[in-house]
Amino acid sequence: MARATLTTEKSQLLQDYRLMLLIRRFEETSAEMYGRGKIGGFLHLYIGEEAVAVGAIKVLEPQDYILTHYRDHGHALARGMDPRRLMAELFGRATGCSRGKGGSMHLFDTGLGFMGGYAIVGGQLPIATGLGLASQMRDEQRVALVIIGDGAVQEGEFHESLNLAALWKLPVVFLCENNGYGMGTPISKTYSGKGIHELARSYDIACRPQVDGMDVLAVREATQEALTHARSGQGPCFLEVLTYRFRGHSMADPVEYRSREEEEQWKQRDPIQILRRRLQEEGHASVVELEAEERAVEAEVEEAVRFADESPVLPPEAIFEDVYASPPTTPASQGGGWRVEGEEASSSPQPSTLHPPPSQVTYREAIRTTLRDLLRRDDRVFLMGEDIGEYGGAYAVTRGLLKEFGPERVRNTPIAESAIVGAGIGAAMGGMRPIVEIMTINFSLLAMDQIVNHAAKLRSMSGGQIKVPLVIRTVSGGGNQLGAQHSQSLEGWYASVPGLKVVAPATPYDARGLLLAALDQEDPVLFLEHSLLYGQRGAVPETDYRVPIGLADVKRAGRDATVITYLRMVPVVLRAAERLAQEGIEVEVVDLRSLRPLDMDTVLASVRRTSRAVVVEEAWRTGGFAAEVAARIQEEAFDDLDGPVLRVAGADVPMPYARELERAALPSEDEIVRAVKSLL
Ligand SMILES: Cc1ncc(C[n+]2csc(CCOP(=O)(O)OP(=O)(O)O)c2C)c(N)n1
């Protein structure tokens, strides 16, 4: 028995030694390749910290997840990533682990549960929390190990994520590589507390403070304990591991902020030398054996360089691949309209039959009923947001759903927008179909990093490996005297982001159809609602119909001018069109319904027939989405136009409170009527 333990220990220690050495040689070679111009961008080396990656990652189970930061080469190698694919990624080659689209800071290998390197400090924390949530909800026994630097602990996302993980007892292990510095600022100048682990303790999270990160066995033992704790359903664990990077923050760093003596002191505790000594002193390996390992590692890294060097780069047209996962929305210039898989594209300029006579359900009820249907039919669907439970949502959309589905599937969250969206992203990556609610688009700015830098980009950065089927519901626009911080229309910002889909239903029928379509997507969808539409009534079939994402709708036919609009401005424009009709002017009203993808085919077909275009939106005029639509019309249909493309938009002011002033800041029927007449 003792003999078996010794053998196991020997082979494990030798494996650790070899892996740490592989990381060291890989990094030294990367630095050399960087110097030769083979590697671009930043390059953050892991030299000195090898024991942390190997100690922590080797004890994970194959099903566990790892998320880390931009100093990720060591973590990827420790998880078993092929050094050839890693070097090829640094070289920007098609054979790289992220097809050359991620680079050094964004390594991915979902087959290994390696869910990415993230270059936004702290950005991976809420996502790891979401993966933990998915694991818990699916009863999978998977732990998410999330590695951060000490620099991340002052980010809001750190606190939001620790709190959420602790509240919901999620199987997450937070590992902080405390190497004493952010880029060049020591932690003593950025953190006023006593020890980083105290932050975790304040959320009642089990902690292991000050683990010796230069000793692979100490890291291994601490991580093992943390994993057992997390896997047993007791909630997250926090490890603070003390380590040191022997090189600069990146290759560009001359390291002028710390003394050579300090560096020398740490180098005395070189983790590879510590392990080498132990292997020799305890009789696990002879010098001959160790040298054989060293030669093998040398050869492996050389082979990685050769492989990377000989690998091709993706062709330029491949930049358009991996942006969206769902194929549905391809420009159907061949056939008109935008197409959803299995749906016929509509090229009809006729008003659709989609807006039946006023009756049955409100816009709010249409959304609520659809959420209920989705929850009933698919176990993967769950709702998450502030006050969506007992309170029923700030706009009462989710009222009653908690009672029917319980707190697991209708989850009240803390007021923590970043964690809500990030956890949604992680849960989506982990196989769930989350629908998260952000009370208003104004508050989405607190989650903008998660929406724009993460949800939208993960697929591309991972070379097509990650899918984020997340729906984010939120309310846009004004008209309720809620002042500047609750009333803006910011969707144009999101509509400019590749990787996101943005939809904006104006009718109960479109709301149900677009929500059902949104849940079919494998991509993140921002689903916009408007508080002044919630009471609007319309007929809504209970069937499973879809309103294709990326398909506009002609809400009124006309020959004299086209007015293009969306969301709350649709009924306003329709009323203006009614008035114009009384004067014999027939306006065609195109409701975009989707801002991204944008159905320019329907817009252009209409404009080509009427020769006149006005774009109406509630958002600020400068840089608004109407500017994009107007630019596209003049680029693509200039010769068909009888006049300039006009815009009627919100005033360029923060939304004022007083009823009369708010009215003055929003587009009015009168302005729309005037704009159309000015073209005739
Ligand atoms: C949100 C954000 N702010 C700033 C930066 C720039 N930046 C990159 S690395 C870094 C220091 C991070 O230090 P730490 O988390 O301790 O990790 P380490 O580099 O020491 O491994 C900073 C400020 C960034 N990438 N993201």
XYZ file of C-alpha atoms and ligand atoms in Angstrom:
706
model
C 0.000 0.000 0.000
C 2.760 2.389 1.013
C 4.590 1.433 -2.148
C 1.551 2.153 -4.315
C 1.141 5.582 -2.727
C 4.768 6.329 -3.340
C 4.453 5.339 -6.989
C 1.283 7.383 -7.445
C 2.884 10.317 -5.794
C 5.998 9.940 -7.877
C 4.121 9.810 -11.158
C 1.888 12.689 -10.106
C 4.830 14.837 -9.030
C 6.726 14.031 -12.195
C 3.670 14.937 -14.257
C 3.375 18.206 -12.374
C 7.054 18.891 -12.920
C 6.789 18.204 -16.601
C 3.691 20.391 -16.968
C 5.219 23.288 -15.073
C 8.309 23.003 -17.185
C 6.196 22.895 -20.338
C 4.511 26.134 -19.296
C 7.876 27.740 -18.521
C 9.481 26.718 -21.835
C 6.352 27.593 -23.757
C 6.378 31.082 -22.272
C 10.090 31.613 -22.843
C 9.650 30.557 -26.443
C 6.600 32.808 -26.830
C 8.706 35.741 -25.674
C 11.296 34.843 -28.297
C 8.632 34.541 -30.992
C 7.192 37.873 -29.925
C 10.633 39.409 -30.380
C 10.746 37.941 -33.874
C 7.396 39.464 -34.736
C 5.581 36.129 -34.993
C 3.168 37.036 -32.199
C 1.261 40.315 -32.116
C -0.719 42.352 -29.626
C 0.063 42.131 -25.942
C 1.739 39.063 -24.542
C 1.280 38.386 -20.837
C 3.637 35.699 -19.625
C 2.906 33.331 -16.769
C 6.527 32.664 -15.798
C 6.825 32.282 -12.032
C 3.169 31.354 -11.498
C 3.239 27.832 -12.964
C 2.499 26.048 -9.693
C -0.849 27.796 -9.402
C -2.172 26.606 -12.749
C -0.879 23.083 -12.357
C -1.853 22.689 -8.702
C -5.376 24.018 -9.205
C -6.320 22.727 -12.618
C -4.973 19.194 -12.462
C -7.387 18.341 -9.666
C -10.480 19.326 -11.600
C -12.752 16.650 -12.985
C -13.106 16.415 -16.762
C -16.629 17.861 -16.609
C -15.592 20.995 -14.680
C -15.348 24.454 -16.212
C -12.424 26.871 -16.160
C -12.640 30.580 -16.845
C -9.637 32.772 -16.526
C -8.046 36.086 -17.432
C -5.780 37.202 -20.228
C -2.648 35.658 -18.635
C -4.049 32.344 -19.703
C -1.401 30.255 -21.480
C -0.411 28.385 -18.337
C -4.013 27.620 -17.470
C -4.737 26.281 -20.939
C -1.675 24.035 -20.927
C -2.455 22.787 -17.438
C -5.920 21.796 -18.636
C -4.370 19.754 -21.414
C -4.589 22.068 -24.382
C -2.357 20.902 -27.187
C 0.665 23.262 -27.194
C 0.559 23.260 -30.983
C -2.963 24.670 -31.044
C -1.993 27.179 -28.391
C 1.104 28.393 -30.238
C -0.893 28.497 -33.473
C -3.398 30.761 -31.739
C -0.641 33.123 -30.651
C 0.594 33.131 -34.256
C -2.977 33.945 -35.382
C -3.380 30.779 -37.404
C -6.499 28.888 -38.491
C -5.341 25.850 -36.523
C -5.278 27.861 -33.298
C -7.608 26.978 -30.456
C -9.780 30.000 -31.318
C -9.043 29.870 -35.076
C -6.781 32.873 -34.760
C -9.686 35.100 -33.772
C -9.040 35.215 -30.063
C -5.291 35.533 -29.711
C -3.190 35.254 -26.589
C -5.801 36.797 -24.296
C -8.770 34.748 -25.535
C -7.922 31.066 -25.506
C -10.890 28.690 -25.682
C -11.345 24.957 -25.813
C -14.869 24.032 -24.860
C -14.092 20.331 -25.321
C -11.793 20.671 -22.313
C -14.283 22.801 -20.394
C -11.865 25.655 -20.963
C -14.456 28.408 -21.292
C -12.057 31.156 -22.026
C -9.508 33.762 -21.263
C -11.078 37.178 -20.710
C -9.290 40.492 -21.203
C -11.747 42.658 -19.317
C -10.506 42.537 -15.749
C -13.164 40.698 -13.726
C -15.464 40.131 -16.710
C -15.342 36.349 -16.392
C -16.654 36.352 -12.819
C -20.392 36.693 -13.460
C -20.145 34.244 -16.341
C -18.542 31.634 -14.114
C -21.347 32.218 -11.657
C -23.820 31.493 -14.450
C -22.037 28.288 -15.400
C -22.249 27.269 -11.772
C -25.942 28.090 -11.842
C -26.477 25.960 -14.953
C -24.630 23.096 -13.290
C -26.779 23.419 -10.174
C -30.057 23.678 -12.089
C -29.152 20.714 -14.270
C -27.851 18.744 -11.323
C -24.574 18.095 -13.088
C -21.955 18.081 -10.344
C -19.809 20.422 -12.400
C -17.760 23.048 -10.641
C -16.759 26.301 -12.310
C -13.219 27.327 -11.396
C -12.744 31.015 -12.057
C -9.256 32.460 -11.912
C -8.700 36.179 -11.414
C -5.790 38.438 -10.544
C -5.656 40.557 -7.424
C -6.497 43.539 -9.648
C -10.021 42.190 -10.192
C -11.145 42.382 -6.596
C -12.009 46.065 -6.760
C -14.290 45.619 -9.735
C -18.013 45.699 -9.025
C -18.397 42.406 -10.854
C -16.258 40.722 -8.223
C -18.671 41.697 -5.473
C -21.804 41.069 -7.500
C -20.587 37.595 -8.433
C -19.404 36.537 -4.998
C -22.674 37.670 -3.511
C -24.795 35.840 -6.076
C -22.748 32.647 -5.817
C -23.011 32.722 -2.017
C -26.737 33.540 -2.008
C -27.578 30.686 -4.325
C -24.889 28.293 -3.013
C -23.442 27.829 -6.457
C -20.654 25.338 -7.206
C -18.005 27.924 -7.999
C -14.401 28.076 -6.842
C -12.941 31.566 -7.002
C -9.171 31.510 -7.213
C -7.322 34.794 -6.873
C -3.726 34.741 -8.107
C -2.362 37.408 -5.850
C 0.930 38.333 -7.471
C 1.096 41.609 -5.608
C 0.580 43.944 -8.565
C -2.036 44.998 -11.069
C -0.041 46.259 -14.010
C 2.515 48.278 -12.108
C 0.652 49.369 -9.006
C 1.125 47.331 -5.843
C -1.979 46.071 -4.161
C -1.235 48.182 -1.085
C -2.059 51.223 -3.219
C -5.299 49.857 -4.636
C -6.937 48.039 -1.766
C -7.640 49.501 1.650
C -8.685 46.312 3.413
C -6.600 43.816 5.362
C -6.536 40.799 3.098
C -8.293 39.909 -0.115
C -9.835 36.813 1.442
C -11.608 39.079 3.951
C -13.753 40.298 1.066
C -14.928 36.775 0.416
C -15.496 36.177 4.128
C -17.777 39.189 4.224
C -20.097 37.315 1.864
C -19.886 34.278 4.134
C -17.886 32.321 1.610
C -15.572 29.548 2.776
C -11.984 30.744 2.344
C -8.431 29.516 2.198
C -6.284 32.591 2.684
C -2.665 32.944 1.665
C -2.083 29.611 -0.014
C 1.577 29.265 -1.023
C 1.414 29.625 -4.785
C 5.040 28.633 -5.253
C 4.329 25.154 -3.906
C 2.296 23.060 -6.296
C 1.289 20.639 -3.556
C -0.063 23.409 -1.347
C -2.173 24.719 -4.239
C -3.339 21.223 -5.098
C -4.398 20.449 -1.566
C -6.240 23.758 -1.096
C -8.045 23.439 -4.418
C -9.016 19.866 -3.735
C -10.644 20.933 -0.508
C -12.424 23.816 -2.218
C -13.737 21.545 -4.960
C -15.067 19.030 -2.473
C -16.853 21.831 -0.655
C -18.340 23.300 -3.835
C -19.340 19.930 -5.261
C -21.126 18.900 -2.098
C -23.675 21.680 -2.469
C -22.308 23.860 0.313
C -21.722 26.787 -2.019
C -18.684 28.582 -3.362
C -15.150 28.675 -2.029
C -12.506 31.339 -2.285
C -8.775 30.702 -2.539
C -6.251 33.475 -2.251
C -3.005 32.154 -3.681
C 0.207 34.122 -3.180
C 2.459 34.115 -6.193
C 4.722 36.325 -8.284
C 5.259 36.940 -11.958
C 8.960 36.911 -12.732
C 8.563 39.000 -15.906
C 6.777 42.258 -16.610
C 3.028 42.644 -16.896
C 3.355 42.245 -20.652
C 6.215 42.294 -23.122
C 5.955 46.083 -23.260
C 6.631 46.471 -19.537
C 10.179 47.514 -18.485
C 9.227 46.704 -14.860
C 10.300 49.961 -13.254
C 7.904 49.802 -10.329
C 9.560 47.106 -8.232
C 13.087 46.459 -6.976
C 15.500 43.865 -8.294
C 15.961 42.672 -4.684
C 12.289 41.910 -4.385
C 12.416 39.969 -7.645
C 15.478 38.030 -6.503
C 13.806 37.083 -3.250
C 10.854 35.598 -5.088
C 13.078 33.851 -7.596
C 14.706 32.027 -4.694
C 11.303 30.376 -4.421
C 11.000 29.458 -8.077
C 8.157 26.904 -8.097
C 9.885 24.681 -10.631
C 13.098 24.545 -8.631
C 11.169 23.837 -5.437
C 9.520 20.843 -7.043
C 12.730 19.696 -8.730
C 14.506 19.673 -5.368
C 11.667 17.764 -3.758
C 11.665 15.164 -6.503
C 15.387 14.603 -6.016
C 15.490 14.835 -2.230
C 12.580 12.466 -1.745
C 14.037 10.055 -4.236
C 11.190 10.313 -6.747
C 13.379 11.116 -9.708
C 17.019 11.012 -10.618
C 18.848 13.770 -12.470
C 18.815 11.546 -15.540
C 15.029 11.216 -15.379
C 14.556 14.933 -14.848
C 16.817 15.766 -17.759
C 14.877 13.374 -19.945
C 11.675 15.268 -19.039
C 13.370 18.548 -19.858
C 14.460 17.318 -23.290
C 10.959 15.990 -24.001
C 9.415 19.349 -23.110
C 11.965 21.160 -25.275
C 11.011 18.992 -28.240
C 7.291 19.509 -27.611
C 7.636 23.290 -27.677
C 9.815 23.184 -30.787
C 7.158 21.105 -32.474
C 4.501 23.606 -31.401
C 6.443 26.415 -33.080
C 6.972 24.391 -36.246
C 3.273 23.524 -36.375
C 2.195 27.131 -35.819
C 4.624 28.460 -38.378
C 3.453 26.063 -41.050
C -0.249 26.566 -40.363
C -2.389 28.731 -42.630
C -4.249 31.897 -41.668
C -8.000 31.963 -42.273
C -9.005 33.657 -45.530
C -10.206 37.279 -45.161
C -13.835 36.345 -45.805
C -13.729 34.218 -42.631
C -14.055 37.422 -40.581
C -17.807 37.104 -41.139
C -17.920 33.593 -39.729
C -18.539 32.912 -36.037
C -20.375 36.171 -35.391
C -23.781 34.525 -35.048
C -24.590 30.934 -34.195
C -28.126 30.727 -35.537
C -28.215 30.750 -39.275
C -31.649 32.309 -39.473
C -30.898 35.777 -40.502
C -29.079 35.920 -43.742
C -29.784 38.734 -46.127
C -32.187 37.234 -48.564
C -31.345 39.611 -51.359
C -31.942 36.676 -53.649
C -35.455 36.273 -52.429
C -36.390 39.400 -50.537
C -36.819 39.853 -46.817
C -34.812 38.049 -44.181
C -35.240 34.435 -43.616
C -35.641 32.279 -40.607
C -34.891 28.627 -40.930
C -37.988 26.847 -42.060
C -39.882 30.045 -42.738
C -40.756 31.547 -46.044
C -39.239 34.960 -46.609
C -41.732 37.718 -47.072
C -41.189 40.072 -49.934
C -44.706 41.380 -49.842
C -45.041 45.131 -49.706
C -48.658 44.694 -48.674
C -49.737 45.374 -45.129
C -49.495 42.118 -43.268
C -52.469 40.477 -41.678
C -50.539 40.646 -38.457
C -52.373 43.500 -36.834
C -55.932 42.407 -36.358
C -58.755 44.549 -35.046
C -58.394 45.802 -31.482
C -59.475 43.210 -28.975
C -58.390 40.534 -26.638
C -54.962 40.916 -25.079
C -52.616 43.654 -24.084
C -48.986 43.839 -25.075
C -48.094 43.090 -21.450
C -50.349 40.022 -21.365
C -48.973 38.803 -24.663
C -45.461 38.843 -23.231
C -46.508 37.316 -19.923
C -48.466 34.522 -21.598
C -45.565 33.781 -23.899
C -43.152 33.636 -20.968
C -45.538 31.249 -19.271
C -45.745 29.063 -22.374
C -41.964 28.993 -22.664
C -41.534 28.075 -19.001
C -44.111 25.320 -19.312
C -42.688 23.747 -22.365
C -38.949 23.888 -21.797
C -37.158 23.024 -18.547
C -34.128 24.954 -19.680
C -36.021 28.246 -19.656
C -35.894 30.319 -16.507
C -36.388 33.985 -15.657
C -33.994 36.115 -13.675
C -34.149 39.769 -12.704
C -34.770 42.368 -10.048
C -38.159 42.074 -8.383
C -39.620 39.780 -11.003
C -40.994 37.437 -8.334
C -43.431 38.539 -5.620
C -43.368 42.111 -6.917
C -44.208 40.896 -10.417
C -41.626 43.022 -12.218
C -41.345 46.799 -12.282
C -43.920 46.860 -15.101
C -45.898 43.864 -13.828
C -45.009 41.715 -16.809
C -44.012 38.678 -14.748
C -46.851 38.963 -12.247
C -48.118 35.528 -11.186
C -45.265 33.558 -12.719
C -43.424 32.981 -9.440
C -46.513 31.345 -7.999
C -46.832 28.986 -10.908
C -43.160 28.117 -11.442
C -41.461 28.693 -8.096
C -38.310 30.572 -7.129
C -35.923 28.258 -8.994
C -37.332 29.271 -12.334
C -38.494 32.798 -11.551
C -35.450 34.146 -9.779
C -35.395 37.397 -7.929
C -31.888 38.799 -8.026
C -30.002 41.429 -6.103
C -29.797 44.832 -7.767
C -26.740 43.856 -9.731
C -27.215 44.274 -13.477
C -23.794 43.010 -14.423
C -24.253 39.816 -12.447
C -27.744 39.325 -13.849
C -26.599 39.522 -17.455
C -23.290 37.747 -16.819
C -24.986 34.913 -14.976
C -27.429 34.735 -17.863
C -24.527 34.427 -20.297
C -22.897 31.690 -18.237
C -26.155 29.802 -17.773
C -26.758 29.999 -21.524
C -23.253 28.667 -22.164
C -24.009 25.891 -19.721
C -27.072 24.653 -21.614
C -29.911 26.706 -20.134
C -32.227 29.177 -21.907
C -32.284 32.145 -19.561
C -34.542 35.120 -20.078
C -33.236 37.967 -17.980
C -35.024 41.202 -17.230
C -33.259 44.525 -16.864
C -35.809 47.005 -15.528
C -35.001 49.671 -18.096
C -32.445 50.130 -20.809
C -31.013 53.002 -18.776
C -29.900 50.487 -16.149
C -28.482 48.188 -18.792
C -25.508 50.530 -18.879
C -24.356 48.885 -15.658
C -24.303 45.632 -17.584
C -23.055 47.045 -20.852
C -19.697 45.337 -20.529
C -21.384 41.968 -20.146
C -23.716 42.651 -23.059
C -21.242 44.174 -25.487
C -17.853 42.764 -24.524
C -19.026 39.327 -23.538
C -22.432 38.185 -24.791
C -21.868 39.673 -28.216
C -18.241 38.675 -28.686
C -17.824 35.279 -27.091
C -18.751 33.378 -30.190
C -16.289 35.194 -32.385
C -13.473 35.309 -29.837
C -13.773 31.567 -29.340
C -13.602 30.876 -33.048
C -17.219 29.704 -33.076
C -17.092 27.391 -30.065
C -19.344 29.306 -27.680
C -23.056 29.875 -28.058
C -24.919 32.406 -25.939
C -28.659 31.757 -26.320
C -29.657 34.512 -23.925
C -32.691 36.783 -24.116
C -32.448 40.120 -22.337
C -35.804 41.826 -21.909
C -35.785 45.510 -21.131
C -37.878 48.650 -21.406
C -36.814 51.543 -23.588
C -38.145 55.057 -24.064
C -39.962 57.829 -22.281
C -43.366 59.417 -21.956
C -44.053 58.673 -18.298
C -42.431 61.713 -16.722
C -39.674 59.589 -15.257
C -36.882 62.034 -16.000
C -33.497 61.599 -17.606
C -32.365 58.414 -15.900
C -35.380 56.255 -16.704
C -36.537 57.515 -20.079
C -33.884 57.335 -22.765
C -33.913 55.153 -25.863
C -30.462 53.638 -26.116
C -31.156 50.684 -28.387
C -29.241 52.228 -31.269
C -26.045 51.724 -29.296
C -26.739 48.019 -28.994
C -27.940 47.744 -32.575
C -24.462 48.800 -33.682
C -22.875 45.773 -32.031
C -22.139 42.709 -34.182
C -23.011 39.527 -32.352
C -26.197 40.928 -30.807
C -29.695 40.746 -32.198
C -32.027 43.577 -31.259
C -35.800 43.361 -31.614
C -38.492 45.906 -30.785
C -42.107 44.770 -31.118
C -44.809 47.408 -31.389
C -47.895 45.193 -31.152
C -49.026 42.328 -28.938
C -48.907 40.019 -31.949
C -45.329 40.965 -32.764
C -44.345 40.780 -29.094
C -45.388 37.125 -28.812
C -44.038 36.185 -32.216
C -40.683 37.852 -31.646
C -40.315 36.451 -28.142
C -40.943 32.933 -29.419
C -38.459 33.561 -32.225
C -35.909 34.979 -29.780
C -35.970 31.735 -27.805
C -35.151 29.799 -30.965
C -31.933 31.734 -31.390
C -28.566 30.435 -30.343
C -27.437 34.062 -30.045
C -28.004 36.834 -27.514
C -31.149 38.809 -28.243
C -32.012 42.173 -26.738
C -35.804 42.271 -26.547
C -37.135 45.812 -26.195
C -40.459 46.703 -24.688
C -42.013 50.122 -24.139
C -43.940 51.125 -21.073
C -46.504 53.065 -23.114
C -47.198 49.995 -25.211
C -47.972 47.665 -22.299
C -51.664 48.604 -22.327
C -52.092 48.381 -26.119
C -54.529 45.690 -27.189
C -54.461 43.366 -30.134
C -55.430 39.872 -31.162
C -52.812 37.293 -30.413
C -53.198 33.684 -31.454
C -52.192 31.178 -28.838
C -50.435 29.169 -31.501
C -46.724 28.764 -31.837
C -46.253 31.236 -34.646
C -43.008 33.153 -35.044
C -42.314 36.666 -36.192
C -38.989 36.136 -37.930
C -36.136 38.087 -36.454
C -34.831 40.424 -39.127
C -38.125 40.859 -40.949
C -39.798 44.266 -41.069
C -43.529 44.658 -41.451
C -45.519 47.051 -43.585
C -48.084 48.231 -41.073
C -49.876 50.489 -43.553
C -49.668 50.651 -47.328
C -49.260 53.928 -49.203
C -47.840 55.342 -52.402
C -46.676 58.857 -51.551
C -43.975 58.449 -48.906
C -42.446 55.784 -46.690
C -42.147 56.343 -42.971
C -39.815 53.884 -41.287
C -40.042 53.447 -37.545
C -40.198 50.960 -34.650
C -41.456 50.335 -31.113
C -43.564 53.080 -29.511
C -43.304 55.359 -32.526
C -45.280 52.870 -34.625
C -48.698 53.901 -33.232
C -47.644 57.559 -33.322
C -46.666 57.290 -36.983
C -49.861 55.384 -37.791
C -51.906 58.217 -36.293
C -49.934 60.758 -38.309
C -50.553 58.652 -41.417
C -54.279 58.708 -40.655
C -54.220 62.509 -40.546
C -52.246 62.719 -43.771
C -54.694 60.354 -45.432
C -57.474 62.797 -44.658
C -55.573 65.265 -46.819
C -55.143 62.699 -49.558
C -51.540 61.813 -48.749
C -50.970 58.080 -48.561
C -48.071 57.111 -46.360
C -46.574 53.632 -46.211
C -45.522 52.746 -42.667
C -42.697 50.262 -42.275
C -42.258 48.868 -38.775
C -38.689 47.597 -38.560
C -39.475 45.213 -35.664
C -35.803 44.155 -35.683
C -32.994 46.681 -35.579
C -30.302 44.060 -35.920
C -30.440 42.298 -38.279
C -32.022 45.100 -40.244
C -34.429 44.253 -43.038
C -33.280 46.754 -45.632
C -34.975 44.791 -48.401
C -38.430 45.707 -47.135
C -37.359 49.309 -46.490
C -35.792 49.734 -49.917
C -38.649 48.075 -51.751
C -41.022 50.559 -50.171
C -38.800 53.595 -50.714
C -38.284 52.658 -54.367
C -42.043 52.748 -54.863
C -42.749 55.964 -52.955
C -39.466 57.815 -53.692
C -39.669 59.562 -50.325
C -38.460 58.476 -46.907
C -38.772 59.726 -43.359
C -37.230 57.793 -40.471
C -38.845 58.281 -37.070
C -37.402 57.261 -33.728
C -37.710 58.231 -30.103
C -33.962 58.187 -29.464
C -31.607 61.142 -29.606
C -31.177 62.434 -33.115
C -27.386 62.568 -33.063
C -25.942 59.157 -33.777
C -29.364 57.546 -33.447
C -30.481 54.444 -35.265
C -32.473 56.569 -37.728
C -29.159 57.964 -38.967
C -28.073 54.435 -39.872
C -31.316 53.713 -41.723
C -31.146 57.053 -43.544
C -27.542 56.444 -44.581
C -28.358 52.976 -45.882
C -31.310 54.304 -47.907
C -29.234 56.969 -49.593
C -26.391 54.518 -50.237
C -28.644 51.932 -51.794
C -31.555 53.850 -53.305
C -30.198 57.326 -54.040
C -31.371 57.308 -57.642
C -34.912 56.409 -56.617
C -35.307 59.303 -54.208
C -37.151 62.528 -54.955
C -35.723 64.318 -51.956
C -33.479 63.944 -48.926
C -34.128 61.200 -46.377
C -35.529 63.062 -43.374
C -35.351 62.166 -39.708
C -37.800 62.904 -36.942
C -36.152 61.998 -33.669
C -35.943 62.790 -29.991
C -34.381 66.105 -29.043
C -30.691 66.008 -28.175
C -31.289 66.645 -24.481
C -31.450 64.525 -21.342
C -35.140 63.768 -20.901
C -36.744 66.533 -18.817
C -39.353 65.771 -16.177
C -42.182 68.308 -16.662
C -44.962 66.886 -18.810
C -44.827 69.734 -21.318
C -41.042 69.625 -21.555
C -40.963 65.866 -21.960
C -43.519 66.187 -24.728
C -41.297 68.761 -26.403
C -38.345 66.358 -26.272
C -40.227 63.455 -27.906
C -41.149 63.204 -31.588
C -44.763 64.214 -32.198
C -47.435 63.447 -34.738
C -47.235 67.074 -35.873
C -43.536 66.811 -36.652
C -44.093 63.613 -38.608
C -46.912 65.200 -40.589
C -44.742 68.244 -41.318
C -41.762 66.123 -42.375
C -43.839 64.085 -44.828
C -45.476 67.192 -46.288
C -42.135 68.906 -46.735
C -41.110 66.101 -49.088
C -44.165 66.391 -51.292
C -11.840 46.492 -16.947
C -10.395 46.645 -17.291
N -9.715 47.700 -16.813
C -8.409 47.848 -17.090
C -7.753 46.946 -17.880
C -6.269 47.102 -18.201
N -5.496 46.101 -17.456
C -5.132 44.974 -18.040
S -4.380 43.951 -17.002
C -4.521 45.006 -15.726
C -3.981 44.622 -14.382
C -4.709 43.469 -13.790
O -4.016 42.968 -12.693
P -4.373 41.614 -11.993
O -5.838 41.401 -12.030
O -3.747 41.624 -10.656
O -3.741 40.485 -12.909
P -2.229 40.190 -13.243
O -1.909 40.946 -14.498
O -1.418 40.639 -12.100
O -2.146 38.733 -13.499
C -5.146 46.162 -16.148
C -5.394 47.332 -15.279
C -8.511 45.889 -18.394
N -7.982 44.979 -19.203
N -9.802 45.735 -18.062
